[in-house]
Short mmCIF file of C-alpha atoms in Angstrom, two decimals:
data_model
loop_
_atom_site.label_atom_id
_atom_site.label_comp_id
_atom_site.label_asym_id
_atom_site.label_seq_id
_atom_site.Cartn_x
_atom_site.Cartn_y
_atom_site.Cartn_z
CA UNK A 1009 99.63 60.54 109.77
CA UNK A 1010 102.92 61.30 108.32
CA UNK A 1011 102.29 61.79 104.99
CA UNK A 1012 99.37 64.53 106.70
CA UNK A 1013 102.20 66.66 108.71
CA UNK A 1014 104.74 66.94 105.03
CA UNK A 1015 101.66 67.99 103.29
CA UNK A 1016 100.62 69.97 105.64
CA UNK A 1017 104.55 71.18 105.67
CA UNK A 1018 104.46 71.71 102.29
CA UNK A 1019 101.64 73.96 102.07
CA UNK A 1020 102.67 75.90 104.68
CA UNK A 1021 105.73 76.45 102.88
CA UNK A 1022 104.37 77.05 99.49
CA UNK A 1023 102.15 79.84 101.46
CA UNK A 1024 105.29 81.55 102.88
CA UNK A 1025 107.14 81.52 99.79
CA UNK A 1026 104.47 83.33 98.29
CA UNK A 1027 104.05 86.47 100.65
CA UNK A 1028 104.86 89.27 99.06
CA UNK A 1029 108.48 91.19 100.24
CA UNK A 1030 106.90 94.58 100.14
CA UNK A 1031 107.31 95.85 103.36
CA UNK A 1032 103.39 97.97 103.71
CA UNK A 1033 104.95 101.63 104.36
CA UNK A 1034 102.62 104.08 104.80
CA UNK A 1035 101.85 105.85 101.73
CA UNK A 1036 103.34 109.74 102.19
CA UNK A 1037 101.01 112.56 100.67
CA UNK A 1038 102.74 115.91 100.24
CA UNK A 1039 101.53 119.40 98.23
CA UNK A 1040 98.29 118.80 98.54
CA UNK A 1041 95.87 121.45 97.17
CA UNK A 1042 92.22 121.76 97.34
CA UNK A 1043 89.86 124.54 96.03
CA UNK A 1044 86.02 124.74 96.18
CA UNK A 1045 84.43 127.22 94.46
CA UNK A 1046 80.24 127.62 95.02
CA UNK A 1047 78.30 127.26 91.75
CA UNK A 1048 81.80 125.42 90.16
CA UNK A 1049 83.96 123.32 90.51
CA UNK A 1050 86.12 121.30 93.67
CA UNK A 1051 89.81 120.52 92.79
CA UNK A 1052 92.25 118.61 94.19
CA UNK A 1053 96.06 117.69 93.78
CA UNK A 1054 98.77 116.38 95.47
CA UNK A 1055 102.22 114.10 95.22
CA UNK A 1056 101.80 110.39 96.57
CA UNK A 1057 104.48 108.62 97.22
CA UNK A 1058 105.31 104.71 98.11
CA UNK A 1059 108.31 104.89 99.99
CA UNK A 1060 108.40 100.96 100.35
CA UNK A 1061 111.96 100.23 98.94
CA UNK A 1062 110.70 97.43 96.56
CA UNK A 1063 108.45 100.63 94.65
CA UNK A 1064 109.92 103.30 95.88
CA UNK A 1065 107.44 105.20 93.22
CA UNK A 1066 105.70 108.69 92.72
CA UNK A 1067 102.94 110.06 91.20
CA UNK A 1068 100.79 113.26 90.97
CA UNK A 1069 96.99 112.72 91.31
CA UNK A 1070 94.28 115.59 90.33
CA UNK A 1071 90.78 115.72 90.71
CA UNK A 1072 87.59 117.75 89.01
CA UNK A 1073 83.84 118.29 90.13
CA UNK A 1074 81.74 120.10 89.95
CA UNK A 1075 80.64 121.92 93.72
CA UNK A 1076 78.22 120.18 95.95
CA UNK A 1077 77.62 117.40 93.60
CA UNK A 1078 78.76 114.33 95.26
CA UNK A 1079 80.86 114.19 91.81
CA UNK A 1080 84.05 112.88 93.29
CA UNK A 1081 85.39 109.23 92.75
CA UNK A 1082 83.82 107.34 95.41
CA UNK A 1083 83.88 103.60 95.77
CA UNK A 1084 86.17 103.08 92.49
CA UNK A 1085 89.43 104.53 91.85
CA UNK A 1086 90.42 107.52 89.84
CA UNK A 1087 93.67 106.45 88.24
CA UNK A 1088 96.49 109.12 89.13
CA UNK A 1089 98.04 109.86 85.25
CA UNK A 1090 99.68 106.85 83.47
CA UNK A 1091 101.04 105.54 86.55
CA UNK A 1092 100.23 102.71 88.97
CA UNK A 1093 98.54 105.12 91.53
CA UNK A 1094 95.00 106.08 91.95
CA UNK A 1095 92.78 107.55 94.86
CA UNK A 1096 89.20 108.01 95.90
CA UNK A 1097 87.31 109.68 98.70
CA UNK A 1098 86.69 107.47 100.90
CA UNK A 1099 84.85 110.08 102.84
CA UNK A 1100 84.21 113.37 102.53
CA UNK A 1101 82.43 116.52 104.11
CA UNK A 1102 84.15 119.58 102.70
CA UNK A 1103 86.96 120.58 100.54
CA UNK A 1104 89.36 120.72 103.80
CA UNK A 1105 87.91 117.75 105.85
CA UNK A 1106 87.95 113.94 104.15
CA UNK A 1107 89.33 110.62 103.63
CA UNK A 1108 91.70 109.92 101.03
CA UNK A 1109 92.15 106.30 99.41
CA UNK A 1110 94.82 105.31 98.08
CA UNK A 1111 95.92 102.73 95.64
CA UNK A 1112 99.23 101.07 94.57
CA UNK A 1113 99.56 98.10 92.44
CA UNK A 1114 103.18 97.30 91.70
CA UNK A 1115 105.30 94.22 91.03
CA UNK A 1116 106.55 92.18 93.47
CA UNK A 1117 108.93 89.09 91.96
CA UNK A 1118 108.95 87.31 95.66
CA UNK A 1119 104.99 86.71 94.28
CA UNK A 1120 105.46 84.88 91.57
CA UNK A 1121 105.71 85.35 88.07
CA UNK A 1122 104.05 87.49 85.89
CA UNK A 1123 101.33 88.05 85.33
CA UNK A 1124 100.98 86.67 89.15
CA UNK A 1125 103.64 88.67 90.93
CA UNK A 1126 101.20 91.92 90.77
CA UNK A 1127 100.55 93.45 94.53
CA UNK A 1128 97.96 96.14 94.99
CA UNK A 1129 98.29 98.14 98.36
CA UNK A 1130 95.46 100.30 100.21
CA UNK A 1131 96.24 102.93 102.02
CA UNK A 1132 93.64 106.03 104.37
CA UNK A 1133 94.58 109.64 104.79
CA UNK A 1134 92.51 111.49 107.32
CA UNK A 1135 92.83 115.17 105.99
CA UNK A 1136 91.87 118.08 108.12
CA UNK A 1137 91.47 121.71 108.51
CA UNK A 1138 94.31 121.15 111.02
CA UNK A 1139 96.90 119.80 108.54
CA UNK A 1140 96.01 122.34 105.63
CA UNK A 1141 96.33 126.24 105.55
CA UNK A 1142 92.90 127.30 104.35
CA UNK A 1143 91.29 130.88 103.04
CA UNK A 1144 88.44 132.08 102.07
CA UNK A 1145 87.18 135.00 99.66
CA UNK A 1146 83.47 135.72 98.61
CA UNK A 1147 82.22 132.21 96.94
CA UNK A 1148 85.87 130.30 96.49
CA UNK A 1149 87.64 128.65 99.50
CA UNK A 1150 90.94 127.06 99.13
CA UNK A 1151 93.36 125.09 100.96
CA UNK A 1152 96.98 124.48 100.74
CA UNK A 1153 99.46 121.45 103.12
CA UNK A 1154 100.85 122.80 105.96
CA UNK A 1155 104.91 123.53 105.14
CA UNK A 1156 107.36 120.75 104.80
CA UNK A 1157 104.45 118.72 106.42
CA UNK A 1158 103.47 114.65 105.12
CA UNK A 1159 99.91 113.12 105.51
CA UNK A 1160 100.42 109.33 106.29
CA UNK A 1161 98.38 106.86 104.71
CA UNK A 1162 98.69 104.00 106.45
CA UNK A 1163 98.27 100.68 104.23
CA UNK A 1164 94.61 99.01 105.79
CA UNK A 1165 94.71 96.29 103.04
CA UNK A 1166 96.79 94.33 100.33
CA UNK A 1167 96.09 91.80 97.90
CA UNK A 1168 98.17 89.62 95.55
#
């Protein structure tokens, strides 16, 4: 019975020393720009940014499809440049109303060491007509962040 509780002790300890020290911000969006056009192409771009002081990171994203055709990374992750960002829609009706995913994988020493002290986190964006400035001309719409304005994406999920 005693030798149960000091391994049970000792697992439980292992198990705390191992949780990562990141401290699951939400993920900040700014500058984000989308453009449809009908018979072309849907863009998108904006800033991420992990303000979890551990990271503390940045990174521009941009996306290319072409208009109507489902073409946009879905499921997977479209890697955001060289860095350690990347996004998806995680659902999406128009060019001003979806869901971005995000994803940061960074290192986080209170892990473990490498190549075990890796930490990827997940993070949702609602985006809305409400939180963009939109316009319209002929067959191109296009929408721009509200002013000094930040979309939260709240982390949902993070593995180590």
């Amino acid at each position: 019975m005693h030798a149960s509780i000091l391994t049970l002790t000792g697992v439980l300890a292992a198990l705390g020393a191992a949780a990562p020290a990141a401290t699951s911000q939400a993920f900040e969006i700014t500058d984000l720009k989308t453009c449809e056009v009908d018979a072309g192409n849907t863009t998108i771009e904006f800033t991420v940014h992990d303000p979890d002081p551990l990271t503390d990171a940045y990174a521009k994203c941009t996306g290319v499809w072409k208009t109507g055709s489902g073409g946009y990374p879905s499921g997977s992750y479209e890697r955001c440049g060289n860095s350690t960002f990347a996004w998806n829609m995680a659902a999406h009706k128009s060019f001003f109303d979806f869901t971005l995913g995000i994803e940061h994988t960074f290192e986080d020493p209170a892990v473990g060491d490498y190549p075990y002290n890796m930490v990827t986190n997940f993070g949702k964006a609602n985006v809305s007509n409400a939180l963009m400035t939109c316009s319209s001309s002929g067959s191109e719409g296009s929408c721009v962040q509200k002013v000094n304005s930040t979309i939260k994406a709240p982390i949902w999920a993070t593995a180590a």
